Coordinates of C-alpha atoms and ligand atoms in Angstrom, one line a residue:
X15 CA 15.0 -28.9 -18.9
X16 CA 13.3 -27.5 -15.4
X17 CA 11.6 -24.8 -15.8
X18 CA 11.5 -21.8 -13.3
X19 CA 8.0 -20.1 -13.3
X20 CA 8.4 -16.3 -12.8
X21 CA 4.8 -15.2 -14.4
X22 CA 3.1 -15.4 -11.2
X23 CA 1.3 -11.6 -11.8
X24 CA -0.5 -13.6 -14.7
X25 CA -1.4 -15.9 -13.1
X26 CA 0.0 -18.1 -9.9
X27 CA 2.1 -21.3 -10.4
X28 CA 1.5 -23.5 -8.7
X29 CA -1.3 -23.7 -6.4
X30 CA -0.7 -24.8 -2.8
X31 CA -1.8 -28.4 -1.9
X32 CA -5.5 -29.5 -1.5
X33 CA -7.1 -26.4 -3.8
X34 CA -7.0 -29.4 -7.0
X35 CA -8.1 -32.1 -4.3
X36 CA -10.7 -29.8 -3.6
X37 CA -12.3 -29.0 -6.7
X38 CA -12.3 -32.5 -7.8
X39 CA -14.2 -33.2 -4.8
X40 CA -16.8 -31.0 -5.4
X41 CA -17.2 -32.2 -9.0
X42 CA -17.1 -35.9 -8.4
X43 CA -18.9 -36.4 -4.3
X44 CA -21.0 -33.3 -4.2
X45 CA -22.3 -31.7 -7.8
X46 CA -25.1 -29.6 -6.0
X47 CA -25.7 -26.3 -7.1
X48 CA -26.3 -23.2 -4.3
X49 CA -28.9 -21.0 -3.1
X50 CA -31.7 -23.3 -5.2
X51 CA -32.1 -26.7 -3.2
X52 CA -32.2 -27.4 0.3
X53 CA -31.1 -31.2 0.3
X54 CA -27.9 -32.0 2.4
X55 CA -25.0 -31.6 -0.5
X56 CA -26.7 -28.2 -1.7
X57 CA -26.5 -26.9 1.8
X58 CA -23.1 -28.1 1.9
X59 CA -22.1 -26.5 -0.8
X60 CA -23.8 -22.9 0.2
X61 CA -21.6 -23.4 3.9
X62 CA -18.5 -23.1 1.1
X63 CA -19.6 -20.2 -0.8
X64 CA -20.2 -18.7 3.2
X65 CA -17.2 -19.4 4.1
X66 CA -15.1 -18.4 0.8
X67 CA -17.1 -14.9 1.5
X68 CA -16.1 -14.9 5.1
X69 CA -12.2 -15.7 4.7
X70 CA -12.1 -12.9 1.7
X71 CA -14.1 -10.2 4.4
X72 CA -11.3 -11.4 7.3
X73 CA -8.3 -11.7 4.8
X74 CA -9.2 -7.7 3.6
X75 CA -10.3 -6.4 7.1
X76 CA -13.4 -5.9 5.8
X77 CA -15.6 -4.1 7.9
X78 CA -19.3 -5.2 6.5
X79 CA -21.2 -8.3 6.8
X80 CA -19.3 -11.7 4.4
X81 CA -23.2 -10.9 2.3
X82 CA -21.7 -7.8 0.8
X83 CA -18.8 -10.0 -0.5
X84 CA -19.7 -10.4 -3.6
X85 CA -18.3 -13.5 -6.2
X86 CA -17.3 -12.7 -9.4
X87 CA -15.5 -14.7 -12.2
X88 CA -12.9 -12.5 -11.9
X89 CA -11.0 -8.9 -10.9
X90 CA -12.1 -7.7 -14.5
X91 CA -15.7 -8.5 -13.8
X92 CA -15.9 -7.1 -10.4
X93 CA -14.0 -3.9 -12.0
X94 CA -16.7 -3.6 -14.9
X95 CA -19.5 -4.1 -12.3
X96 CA -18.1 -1.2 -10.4
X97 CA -17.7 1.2 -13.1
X98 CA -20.1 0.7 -15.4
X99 CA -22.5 0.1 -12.3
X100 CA -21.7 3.3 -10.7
X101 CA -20.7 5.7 -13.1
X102 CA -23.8 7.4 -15.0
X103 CA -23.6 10.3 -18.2
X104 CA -22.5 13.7 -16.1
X105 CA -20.3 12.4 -13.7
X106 CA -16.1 12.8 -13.5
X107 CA -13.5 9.7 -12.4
X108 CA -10.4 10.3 -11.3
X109 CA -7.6 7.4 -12.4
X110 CA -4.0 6.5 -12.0
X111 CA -1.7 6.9 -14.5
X112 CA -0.8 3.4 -14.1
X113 CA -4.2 2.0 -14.9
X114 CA -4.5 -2.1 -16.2
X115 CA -7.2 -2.1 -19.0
X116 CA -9.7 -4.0 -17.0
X117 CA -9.7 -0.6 -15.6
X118 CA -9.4 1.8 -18.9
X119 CA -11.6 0.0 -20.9
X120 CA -14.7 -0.1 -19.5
X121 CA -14.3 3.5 -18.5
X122 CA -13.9 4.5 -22.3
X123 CA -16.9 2.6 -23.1
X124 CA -19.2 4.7 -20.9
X125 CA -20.7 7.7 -22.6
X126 CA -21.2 10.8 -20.9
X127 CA -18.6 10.0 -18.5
X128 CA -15.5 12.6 -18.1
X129 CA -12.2 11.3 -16.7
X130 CA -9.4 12.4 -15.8
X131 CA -5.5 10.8 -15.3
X132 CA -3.6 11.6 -11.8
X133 CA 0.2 11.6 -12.8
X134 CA 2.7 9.0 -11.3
X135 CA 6.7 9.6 -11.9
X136 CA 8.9 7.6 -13.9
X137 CA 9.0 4.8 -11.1
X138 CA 4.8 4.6 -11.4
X139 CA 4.7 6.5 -7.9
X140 CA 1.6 8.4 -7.3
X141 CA 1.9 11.3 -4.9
X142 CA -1.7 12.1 -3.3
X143 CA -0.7 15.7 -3.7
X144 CA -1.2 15.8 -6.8
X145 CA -5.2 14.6 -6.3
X146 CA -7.2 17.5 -4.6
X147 CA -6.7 20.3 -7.7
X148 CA -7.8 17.8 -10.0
X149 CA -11.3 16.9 -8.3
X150 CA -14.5 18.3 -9.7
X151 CA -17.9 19.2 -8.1
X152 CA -19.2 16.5 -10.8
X153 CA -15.9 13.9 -9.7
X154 CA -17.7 10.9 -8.1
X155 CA -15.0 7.9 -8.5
X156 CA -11.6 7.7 -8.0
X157 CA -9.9 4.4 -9.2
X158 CA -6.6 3.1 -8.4
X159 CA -4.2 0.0 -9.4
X160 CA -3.2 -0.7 -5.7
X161 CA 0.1 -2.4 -6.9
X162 CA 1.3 -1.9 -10.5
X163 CA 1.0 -5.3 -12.7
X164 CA 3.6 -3.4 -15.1
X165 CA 6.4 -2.4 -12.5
X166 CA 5.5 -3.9 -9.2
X167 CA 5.1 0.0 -7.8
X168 CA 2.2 0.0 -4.8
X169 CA 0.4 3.1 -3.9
X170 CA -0.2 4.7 -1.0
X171 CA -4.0 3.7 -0.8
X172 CA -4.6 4.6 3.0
X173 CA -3.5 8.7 1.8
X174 CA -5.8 8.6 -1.3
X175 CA -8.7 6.7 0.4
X176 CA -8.3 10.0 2.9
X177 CA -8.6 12.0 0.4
X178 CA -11.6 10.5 -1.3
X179 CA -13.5 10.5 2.1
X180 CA -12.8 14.2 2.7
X181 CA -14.1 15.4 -0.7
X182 CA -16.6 12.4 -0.6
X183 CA -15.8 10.5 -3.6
X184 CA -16.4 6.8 -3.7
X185 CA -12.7 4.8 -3.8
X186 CA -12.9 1.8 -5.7
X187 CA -9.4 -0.2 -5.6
X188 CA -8.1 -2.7 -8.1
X189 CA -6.0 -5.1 -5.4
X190 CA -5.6 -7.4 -8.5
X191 CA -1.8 -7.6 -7.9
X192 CA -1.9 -7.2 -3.9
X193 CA -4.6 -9.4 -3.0
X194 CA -2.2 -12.4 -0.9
X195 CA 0.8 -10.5 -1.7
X196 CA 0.8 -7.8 0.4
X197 CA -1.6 -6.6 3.8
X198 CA -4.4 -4.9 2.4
X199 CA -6.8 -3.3 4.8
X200 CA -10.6 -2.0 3.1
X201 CA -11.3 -0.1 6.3
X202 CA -7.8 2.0 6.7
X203 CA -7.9 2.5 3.1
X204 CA -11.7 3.9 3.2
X205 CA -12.5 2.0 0.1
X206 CA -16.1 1.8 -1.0
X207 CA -15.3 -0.9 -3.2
X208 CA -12.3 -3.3 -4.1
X209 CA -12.2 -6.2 -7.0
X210 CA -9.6 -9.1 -6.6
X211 CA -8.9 -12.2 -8.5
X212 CA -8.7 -15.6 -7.1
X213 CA -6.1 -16.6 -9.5
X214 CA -3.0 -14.6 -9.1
X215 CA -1.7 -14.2 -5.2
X216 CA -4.7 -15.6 -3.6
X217 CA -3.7 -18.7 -4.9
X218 CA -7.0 -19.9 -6.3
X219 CA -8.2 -21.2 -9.9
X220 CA -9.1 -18.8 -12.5
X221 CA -13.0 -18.1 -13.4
X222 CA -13.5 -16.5 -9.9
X223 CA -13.1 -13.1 -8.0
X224 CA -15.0 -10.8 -5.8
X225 CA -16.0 -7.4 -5.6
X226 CA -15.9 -6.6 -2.0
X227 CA -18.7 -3.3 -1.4
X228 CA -19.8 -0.8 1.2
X229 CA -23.1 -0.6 1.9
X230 CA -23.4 2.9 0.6
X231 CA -21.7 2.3 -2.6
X232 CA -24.4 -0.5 -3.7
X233 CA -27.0 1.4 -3.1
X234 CA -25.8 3.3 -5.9
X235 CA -24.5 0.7 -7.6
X236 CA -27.0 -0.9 -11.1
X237 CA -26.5 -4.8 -11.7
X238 CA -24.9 -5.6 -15.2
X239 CA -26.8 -8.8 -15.3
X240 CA -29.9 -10.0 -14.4
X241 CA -31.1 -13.4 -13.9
X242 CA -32.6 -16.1 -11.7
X243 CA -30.7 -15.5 -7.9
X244 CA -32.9 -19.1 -6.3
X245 CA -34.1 -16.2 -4.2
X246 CA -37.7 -14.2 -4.3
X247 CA -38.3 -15.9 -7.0
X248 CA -42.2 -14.4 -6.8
X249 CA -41.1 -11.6 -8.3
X250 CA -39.5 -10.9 -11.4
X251 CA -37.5 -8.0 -10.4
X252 CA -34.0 -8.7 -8.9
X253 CA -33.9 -8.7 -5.1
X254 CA -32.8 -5.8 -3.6
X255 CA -30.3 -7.9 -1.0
X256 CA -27.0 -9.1 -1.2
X257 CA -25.4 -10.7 -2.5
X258 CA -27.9 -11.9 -4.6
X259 CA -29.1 -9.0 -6.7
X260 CA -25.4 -8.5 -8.0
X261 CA -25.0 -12.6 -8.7
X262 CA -27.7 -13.8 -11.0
X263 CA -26.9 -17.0 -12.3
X264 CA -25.3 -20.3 -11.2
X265 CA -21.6 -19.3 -10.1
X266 CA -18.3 -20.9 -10.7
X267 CA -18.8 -23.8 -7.5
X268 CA -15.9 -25.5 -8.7
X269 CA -14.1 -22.5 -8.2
X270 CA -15.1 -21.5 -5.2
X271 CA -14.4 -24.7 -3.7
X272 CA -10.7 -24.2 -4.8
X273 CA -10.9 -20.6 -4.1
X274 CA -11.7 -21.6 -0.5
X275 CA -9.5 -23.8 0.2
X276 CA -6.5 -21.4 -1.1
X277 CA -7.7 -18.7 1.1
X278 CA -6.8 -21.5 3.8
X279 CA -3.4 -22.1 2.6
X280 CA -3.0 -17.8 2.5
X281 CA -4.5 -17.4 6.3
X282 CA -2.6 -20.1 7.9
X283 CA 0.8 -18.8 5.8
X284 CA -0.2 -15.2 6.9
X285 CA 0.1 -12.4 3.7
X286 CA 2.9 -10.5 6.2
X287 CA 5.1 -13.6 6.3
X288 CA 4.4 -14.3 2.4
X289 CA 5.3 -10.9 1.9
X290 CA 8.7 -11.3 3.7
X291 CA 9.6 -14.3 1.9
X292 CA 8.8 -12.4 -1.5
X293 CA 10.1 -9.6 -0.4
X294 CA 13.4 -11.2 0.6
X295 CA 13.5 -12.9 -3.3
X296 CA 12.9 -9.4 -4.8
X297 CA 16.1 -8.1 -2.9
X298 CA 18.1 -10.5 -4.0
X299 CA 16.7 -9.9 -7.9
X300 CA 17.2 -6.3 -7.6
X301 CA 20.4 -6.5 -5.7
X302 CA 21.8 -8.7 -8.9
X303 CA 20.2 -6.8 -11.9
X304 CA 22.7 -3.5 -10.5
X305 CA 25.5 -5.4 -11.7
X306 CA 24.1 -6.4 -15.2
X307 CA 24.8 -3.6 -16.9
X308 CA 22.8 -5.1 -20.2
X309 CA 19.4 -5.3 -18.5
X310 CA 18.2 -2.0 -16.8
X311 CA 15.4 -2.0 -13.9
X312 CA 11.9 0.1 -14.9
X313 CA 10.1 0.9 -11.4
X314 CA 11.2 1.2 -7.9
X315 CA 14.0 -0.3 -5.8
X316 CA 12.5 0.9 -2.8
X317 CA 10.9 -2.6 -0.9
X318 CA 8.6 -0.6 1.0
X319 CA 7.0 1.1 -2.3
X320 CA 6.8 -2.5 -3.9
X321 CA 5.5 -5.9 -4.8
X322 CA 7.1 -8.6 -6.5
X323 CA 6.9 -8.0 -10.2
X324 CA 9.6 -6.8 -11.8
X325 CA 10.0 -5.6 -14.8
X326 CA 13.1 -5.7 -17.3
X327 CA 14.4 -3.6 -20.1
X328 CA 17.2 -4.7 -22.4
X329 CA 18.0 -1.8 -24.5
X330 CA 19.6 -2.6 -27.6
X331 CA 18.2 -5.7 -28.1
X332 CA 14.3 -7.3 -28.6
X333 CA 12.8 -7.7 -25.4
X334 CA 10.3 -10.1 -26.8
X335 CA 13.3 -12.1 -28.1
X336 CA 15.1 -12.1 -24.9
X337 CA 11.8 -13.7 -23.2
X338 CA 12.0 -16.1 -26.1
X339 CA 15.6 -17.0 -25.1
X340 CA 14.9 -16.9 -21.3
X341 CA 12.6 -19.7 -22.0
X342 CA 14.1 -21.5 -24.6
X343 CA 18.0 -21.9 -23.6
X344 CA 17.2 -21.7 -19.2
X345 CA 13.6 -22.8 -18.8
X346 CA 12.4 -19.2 -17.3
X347 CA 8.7 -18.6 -17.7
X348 CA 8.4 -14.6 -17.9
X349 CA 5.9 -12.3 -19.6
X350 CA 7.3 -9.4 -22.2
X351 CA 5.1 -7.0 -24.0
X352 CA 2.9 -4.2 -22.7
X353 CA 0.9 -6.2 -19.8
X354 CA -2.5 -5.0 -21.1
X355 CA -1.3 -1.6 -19.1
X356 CA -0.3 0.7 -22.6
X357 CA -0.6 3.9 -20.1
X358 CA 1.7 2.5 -17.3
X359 CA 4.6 1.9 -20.2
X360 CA 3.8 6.0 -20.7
X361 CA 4.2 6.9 -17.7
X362 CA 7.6 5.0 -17.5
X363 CA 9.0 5.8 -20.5
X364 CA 8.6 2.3 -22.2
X365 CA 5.8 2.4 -24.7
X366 CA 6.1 0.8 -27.1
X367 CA 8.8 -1.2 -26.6
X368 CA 7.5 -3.0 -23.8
X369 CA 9.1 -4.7 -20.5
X370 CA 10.2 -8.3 -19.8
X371 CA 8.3 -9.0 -16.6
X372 CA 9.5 -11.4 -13.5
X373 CA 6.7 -11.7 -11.2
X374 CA 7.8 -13.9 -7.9
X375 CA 5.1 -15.5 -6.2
X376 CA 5.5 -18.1 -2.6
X377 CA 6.5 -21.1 -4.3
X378 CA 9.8 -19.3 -5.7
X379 CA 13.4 -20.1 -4.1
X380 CA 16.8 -18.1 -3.6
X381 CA 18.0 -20.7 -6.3
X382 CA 15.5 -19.8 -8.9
X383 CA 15.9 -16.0 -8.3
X384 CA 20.1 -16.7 -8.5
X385 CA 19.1 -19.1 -11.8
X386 CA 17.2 -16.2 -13.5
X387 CA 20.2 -13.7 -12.9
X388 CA 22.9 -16.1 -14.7
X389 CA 20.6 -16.3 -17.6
X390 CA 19.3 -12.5 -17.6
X391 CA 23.2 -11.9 -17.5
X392 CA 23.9 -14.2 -20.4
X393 CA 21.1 -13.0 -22.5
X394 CA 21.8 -9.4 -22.3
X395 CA 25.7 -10.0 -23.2
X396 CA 25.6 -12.1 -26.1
Ligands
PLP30 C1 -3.7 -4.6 -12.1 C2 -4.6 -5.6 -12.7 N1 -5.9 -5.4 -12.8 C3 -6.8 -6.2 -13.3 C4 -6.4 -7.4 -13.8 C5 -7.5 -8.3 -14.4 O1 -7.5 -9.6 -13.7 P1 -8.3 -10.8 -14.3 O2 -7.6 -11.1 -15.7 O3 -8.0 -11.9 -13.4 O4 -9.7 -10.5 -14.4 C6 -5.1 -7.7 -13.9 C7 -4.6 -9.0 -14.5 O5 -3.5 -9.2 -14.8 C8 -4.1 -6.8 -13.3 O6 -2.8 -7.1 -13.3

């Protein structure tokens, strides 16, 4: 049987052509490591990690120099960096109620450190409103899922990051599920910080992300790890330039080289027209789901509000079982359960029970999207 991949908020399936050519490359012509050797492949392969940084600082409108890009092996990484970097015992975070735990987690961990939860409604819809009575004199963060990973909801990022600026709080953005999917702008947002993956819609291989940073917020920003950089190496404190004193260690080359040549595939397709053609797909899913009475939408229908995951209940019935049949008797790859997001199923009404997720990524057709209704339709009647 052909299966139909709709799990793309997990991870993206499958990867445009040249990112595996890529990668092999590196591992079988060049091998050099980067910023520690100055023969001719090494250099080469520092040009890559260059211009992965510069293609991320264009891609995001980023409005400081490609050094303050800085790689990661991941969105969770970047996001622990940031937290647990910034945060220190006294000081107040503002979150969304629609939070992934590679946000919640290493917030709980930090001691001394208050938080509090900005409600969203039962579509997972913040309203910037609702921010300004709940910042205190000690609130110093405010943290935001830019696009939900439970219910496909995307916040209004350029109202809070104006809200941040006024009271001067530092905006860090988890673009984890709109990074390639949707136009996302560091400078109209007035983020001081943003963490993506490589894996999900910027069409890379997992094992490498970036934290993208103002100037001002590293300043104020501790390294997590410390380690040889292959720069001042006279000294054994950690440089005080980036990117270097937030990347100690050798760094995932394999996967920047595939990283890079993604970010190719996603400038030259242009997130706007990806976006159309996704957004065109998620149409046609919700516009089918209204007449399956058996299998109820959680989120927004609103395209304007949205990304392309979506996320299904069938009441009545197991939703993990449902998944199981989706697979088993059409071929369609989704994700059930609670998304590693326990506070976003809350806030729309579906904890414990959990959602079955389709997640559409640029690979997906009309036919798959019609395929997945048949046997959504099937599975929720008998
Ligand atoms: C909203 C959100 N934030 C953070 C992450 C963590 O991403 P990664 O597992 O690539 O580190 C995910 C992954 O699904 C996510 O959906």
């Amino acid at each position: 049987m052909k299966t139909i991949y709709l799990d793309n908020a997990a991870t993206s399936f499958p990867k445009p052509a040249g990112v595996s050519d890529r990668m092999k490359t590196y591992m079988d012509s060049v091998g050099a490591t980067i910023n520690r050797s100055v023969y001719g492949s090494a250099q080469d392969a520092g040009m890559v990690a260059l211009q992965l940084r510069e293609r991320l600082a264009r891609l995001f409108h980023f409005p400081e120099s490609p050094t303050h890009v800085i790689l990661t092996s991941g969105a969770t990484a970047g996001l622990n960096l940031a937290i647990k970097g910034f945060l220190r015992p006294g000081d107040h975070c503002l979150v969304s109620d629609m939070e992934h735990n590679a946000v919640m987690r290493p917030l709980v961990q930090l001691e001394g450190v208050a938080f509090d939860r900005i409600p969203c409604d039962r579509e997972g819809c913040l309203d910037p409103a609702d921010i300004p009575p709940l910042i205190r004199p000690n609130t110093r963060l405010l943290i935001l899922a830019h696009g939900s990973n439970v219910c496909g909801t995307v916040q209004d990022a350029e109202a809070v990051g104006t809200i941040c600026a006024q009271h001067g709080i530092a905006f860090l953005l988890d673009a984890a599920q709109t990074a390639g999917h949707y136009p996302v702008d560091f400078a109209k947002y007035h983020l001081s910080a943003m963490s993506v993956p490589g894996h999900k819609g910027l069409l890379g291989p997992s094992g490498i992300g970036a934290l993208l940073m103002t100037d001002a917020f590293a300043s104020q920003l501790t390294p997590l790890l410390a380690g040889g950089t292959g720069s001042a190496s006279d000294s054994e404190l950690l440089p005080s330039f980036l990117p270097d004193r937030f990347e100690s260690g050798t760094p995932n080359i394999p996967g920047i080289y595939g990283l890079e040549a993604a970010l190719r595939f996603v400038e030259e397709s242009r997130v706007e027209l990806l976006r159309v053609h996704e957004m065109k797909l998620c149409w046609q899913f919700l516009d089918g789901l209204r007449d399956i009475p058996g299998a109820v939408l959680c989120g927004t229908e609103d395209l304007k509000r949205r990304c392309g995951v979506l996320s299904v209940d069938f009441p009545g019935r197991d939703n993990a079982e449902c998944a199981y049949r989706l697979e088993a008797e059409f071929g369609i790859l989704t994700r059930c359960g609670l998304h590693c997001a326990p506070a976003a199923h809350k806030t729309l009404g579906t904890f414990p029970r959990g959602t079955v997720r389709f997640s559409l990524g640029f690979a997906n057709t009309e036919a798959e999207v019609a395929a997945a209704l048949a046997a959504i339709r099937t599975v929720s009647e008998a």
